[in-house]
């Protein structure tokens, strides 16, 4: 599984939901996590509705332990760090993680650890380890896009990075 394959699954699910790129969301744009400097941004996979006024960020990732930068540990740190940056900048932005691949490429604690810090987490695989269909992903994505915000107090209010 590669990141592009995971993103294509999300594109198909968004299409099933009737959401259009450029109107309802944008793809791979930089989103600010601070007002300190204009370069304080991270390229997000899917931003709803756009990078200038985001209300939801969807980060798509997969684990490929034998490839540099794709280890379980790297993905865990990257995902939690990214969420921390966004939640300390704007507590009202929903952060959704989409974990691609299958349960065998993820250490058993990693998906649950990532999910602790997200407003919602979508797993590409079902409880039995089978790959979910595009329709199943679309139904779950519809729930995720309306899910309540969690971790609004991810860090104390007196800590603000921008």
CSV table of C-alpha atoms in Angstrom, one decimal:
chain,number,residue,atom,x,y,z
A,1,UNK,CA,0.0,0.0,0.0
A,2,UNK,CA,1.3,3.5,-0.8
A,3,UNK,CA,0.1,6.9,0.4
A,4,UNK,CA,-1.3,7.7,-3.1
A,5,UNK,CA,-3.5,4.6,-3.0
A,6,UNK,CA,-4.9,5.7,0.4
A,7,UNK,CA,-5.5,9.2,-0.9
A,8,UNK,CA,-7.3,7.8,-4.0
A,9,UNK,CA,-9.6,5.8,-1.6
A,10,UNK,CA,-10.4,9.0,0.2
A,11,UNK,CA,-11.1,10.8,-3.1
A,12,UNK,CA,-13.5,8.0,-4.1
A,13,UNK,CA,-15.3,8.2,-0.7
A,14,UNK,CA,-15.6,12.0,-1.0
A,15,UNK,CA,-17.1,11.5,-4.5
A,16,UNK,CA,-19.6,9.0,-3.1
A,17,UNK,CA,-20.6,11.6,-0.5
A,18,UNK,CA,-21.1,14.2,-3.4
A,19,UNK,CA,-18.2,16.4,-2.1
A,20,UNK,CA,-16.3,18.3,-4.8
A,21,UNK,CA,-12.6,19.3,-4.8
A,22,UNK,CA,-12.3,23.1,-4.9
A,23,UNK,CA,-15.8,23.7,-3.5
A,24,UNK,CA,-16.1,21.5,-0.5
A,25,UNK,CA,-12.4,20.7,0.1
A,26,UNK,CA,-8.9,21.2,-1.2
A,27,UNK,CA,-6.1,18.7,-1.5
A,28,UNK,CA,-2.5,19.0,-0.4
A,29,UNK,CA,-2.4,22.6,0.7
A,30,UNK,CA,-0.4,24.3,3.4
A,31,UNK,CA,-2.3,25.2,6.6
A,32,UNK,CA,-1.0,27.6,9.2
A,33,UNK,CA,-0.4,26.3,12.7
A,34,UNK,CA,0.8,29.7,14.0
A,35,UNK,CA,0.5,33.4,13.4
A,36,UNK,CA,4.1,33.9,14.3
A,37,UNK,CA,5.6,33.5,10.8
A,38,UNK,CA,4.0,32.8,7.4
A,39,UNK,CA,6.1,29.7,6.9
A,40,UNK,CA,4.6,28.1,10.1
A,41,UNK,CA,2.5,25.6,8.1
A,42,UNK,CA,2.1,22.0,7.4
A,43,UNK,CA,0.9,20.5,4.1
A,44,UNK,CA,-2.3,18.7,4.9
A,45,UNK,CA,-3.8,16.0,2.7
A,46,UNK,CA,-7.5,17.2,2.7
A,47,UNK,CA,-8.8,20.5,4.1
A,48,UNK,CA,-12.5,21.4,4.5
A,49,UNK,CA,-13.5,23.8,3.0
A,50,UNK,CA,-10.1,25.4,2.2
A,51,UNK,CA,-6.7,26.2,3.6
A,52,UNK,CA,-7.6,29.8,4.5
A,53,UNK,CA,-10.7,28.9,6.7
A,54,UNK,CA,-10.3,25.3,7.7
A,55,UNK,CA,-12.8,23.6,9.9
A,56,UNK,CA,-11.6,20.1,9.3
A,57,UNK,CA,-8.2,18.6,8.4
A,58,UNK,CA,-7.9,15.0,7.2
A,59,UNK,CA,-4.5,13.5,7.4
A,60,UNK,CA,-3.9,10.3,5.4
A,61,UNK,CA,-1.1,8.0,6.3
A,62,UNK,CA,0.1,4.5,6.1
A,63,UNK,CA,2.8,2.4,7.6
A,64,UNK,CA,5.5,0.7,5.7
A,65,UNK,CA,8.0,-0.4,8.3
A,66,UNK,CA,10.8,-1.3,5.9
A,67,UNK,CA,10.8,2.2,4.2
A,68,UNK,CA,12.6,5.0,5.9
A,69,UNK,CA,10.2,7.6,7.4
A,70,UNK,CA,7.3,5.1,7.3
A,71,UNK,CA,7.9,3.3,10.5
A,72,UNK,CA,5.2,2.9,13.2
A,73,UNK,CA,7.2,5.1,15.6
A,74,UNK,CA,7.7,7.8,12.9
A,75,UNK,CA,4.0,7.8,12.0
A,76,UNK,CA,3.0,8.0,15.7
A,77,UNK,CA,5.2,10.9,16.5
A,78,UNK,CA,4.3,12.7,13.2
A,79,UNK,CA,0.6,12.4,13.7
A,80,UNK,CA,0.6,13.4,17.4
A,81,UNK,CA,2.9,16.3,16.8
A,82,UNK,CA,0.9,17.6,13.9
A,83,UNK,CA,-2.3,17.4,15.9
A,84,UNK,CA,-0.7,19.2,18.8
A,85,UNK,CA,0.4,22.1,16.5
A,86,UNK,CA,-3.0,22.5,15.0
A,87,UNK,CA,-5.0,22.1,18.3
A,88,UNK,CA,-2.8,24.7,20.1
A,89,UNK,CA,-3.3,27.1,17.2
A,90,UNK,CA,-7.0,26.7,16.8
A,91,UNK,CA,-8.9,24.4,19.1
A,92,UNK,CA,-12.0,24.5,16.9
A,93,UNK,CA,-10.5,22.7,13.9
A,94,UNK,CA,-11.5,19.0,13.7
A,95,UNK,CA,-8.6,16.7,13.0
A,96,UNK,CA,-9.3,13.3,11.4
A,97,UNK,CA,-6.7,10.7,10.8
A,98,UNK,CA,-7.1,8.1,8.0
A,99,UNK,CA,-4.8,5.1,8.6
A,100,UNK,CA,-4.3,3.1,5.5
A,101,UNK,CA,-2.9,-0.3,4.7
A,102,UNK,CA,-3.8,-3.2,6.9
A,103,UNK,CA,-3.6,-4.1,10.6
A,104,UNK,CA,-0.5,-6.2,10.0
A,105,UNK,CA,1.7,-3.2,9.0
A,106,UNK,CA,0.8,-1.4,12.2
A,107,UNK,CA,2.1,-2.4,15.7
A,108,UNK,CA,-1.0,-3.2,17.8
A,109,UNK,CA,-0.7,-0.1,20.0
A,110,UNK,CA,0.0,2.5,17.3
A,111,UNK,CA,-3.5,2.9,15.8
A,112,UNK,CA,-5.1,3.2,19.2
A,113,UNK,CA,-2.5,5.7,20.3
A,114,UNK,CA,-3.0,7.8,17.3
A,115,UNK,CA,-6.8,7.6,17.8
A,116,UNK,CA,-6.5,9.0,21.3
A,117,UNK,CA,-5.3,12.3,20.0
A,118,UNK,CA,-7.6,12.7,17.0
A,119,UNK,CA,-11.2,14.0,16.9
A,120,UNK,CA,-11.9,10.9,14.7
A,121,UNK,CA,-9.8,8.1,13.2
A,122,UNK,CA,-10.7,6.0,10.2
A,123,UNK,CA,-9.0,2.7,9.8
A,124,UNK,CA,-8.9,1.3,6.2
A,125,UNK,CA,-9.4,-2.2,7.6
A,126,UNK,CA,-12.3,-3.8,9.4
A,127,UNK,CA,-12.4,-5.7,12.7
A,128,UNK,CA,-11.5,-8.9,10.9
A,129,UNK,CA,-8.5,-7.3,9.1
A,130,UNK,CA,-10.3,-7.1,5.7
A,131,UNK,CA,-10.0,-3.9,3.6
A,132,UNK,CA,-13.2,-1.8,3.9
A,133,UNK,CA,-15.1,-1.0,0.7
A,134,UNK,CA,-15.2,2.6,-0.7
A,135,UNK,CA,-18.9,2.7,0.5
A,136,UNK,CA,-17.9,1.7,4.0
A,137,UNK,CA,-15.2,4.4,4.0
A,138,UNK,CA,-17.6,7.0,2.7
A,139,UNK,CA,-20.2,6.2,5.5
A,140,UNK,CA,-17.5,6.5,8.1
A,141,UNK,CA,-16.1,9.7,6.6
A,142,UNK,CA,-19.6,11.2,6.7
A,143,UNK,CA,-19.7,10.5,10.5
A,144,UNK,CA,-16.1,11.8,10.9
A,145,UNK,CA,-16.8,15.1,9.2
A,146,UNK,CA,-19.6,15.8,11.7
A,147,UNK,CA,-17.9,14.3,14.8
A,148,UNK,CA,-17.7,16.3,17.9
A,149,UNK,CA,-14.4,17.9,18.7
A,150,UNK,CA,-12.2,16.2,21.2
A,151,UNK,CA,-9.0,17.3,22.8
A,152,UNK,CA,-10.0,20.9,22.9
A,153,UNK,CA,-7.8,21.3,25.9
A,154,UNK,CA,-5.0,19.4,24.4
A,155,UNK,CA,-2.6,21.6,26.3
A,156,UNK,CA,-3.2,24.4,28.8
A,157,UNK,CA,-4.7,27.5,27.5
A,158,UNK,CA,-1.8,29.6,28.5
A,159,UNK,CA,0.4,27.7,26.0
A,160,UNK,CA,-0.2,29.1,22.6
A,161,UNK,CA,2.2,28.9,19.7
A,162,UNK,CA,0.7,31.6,17.6
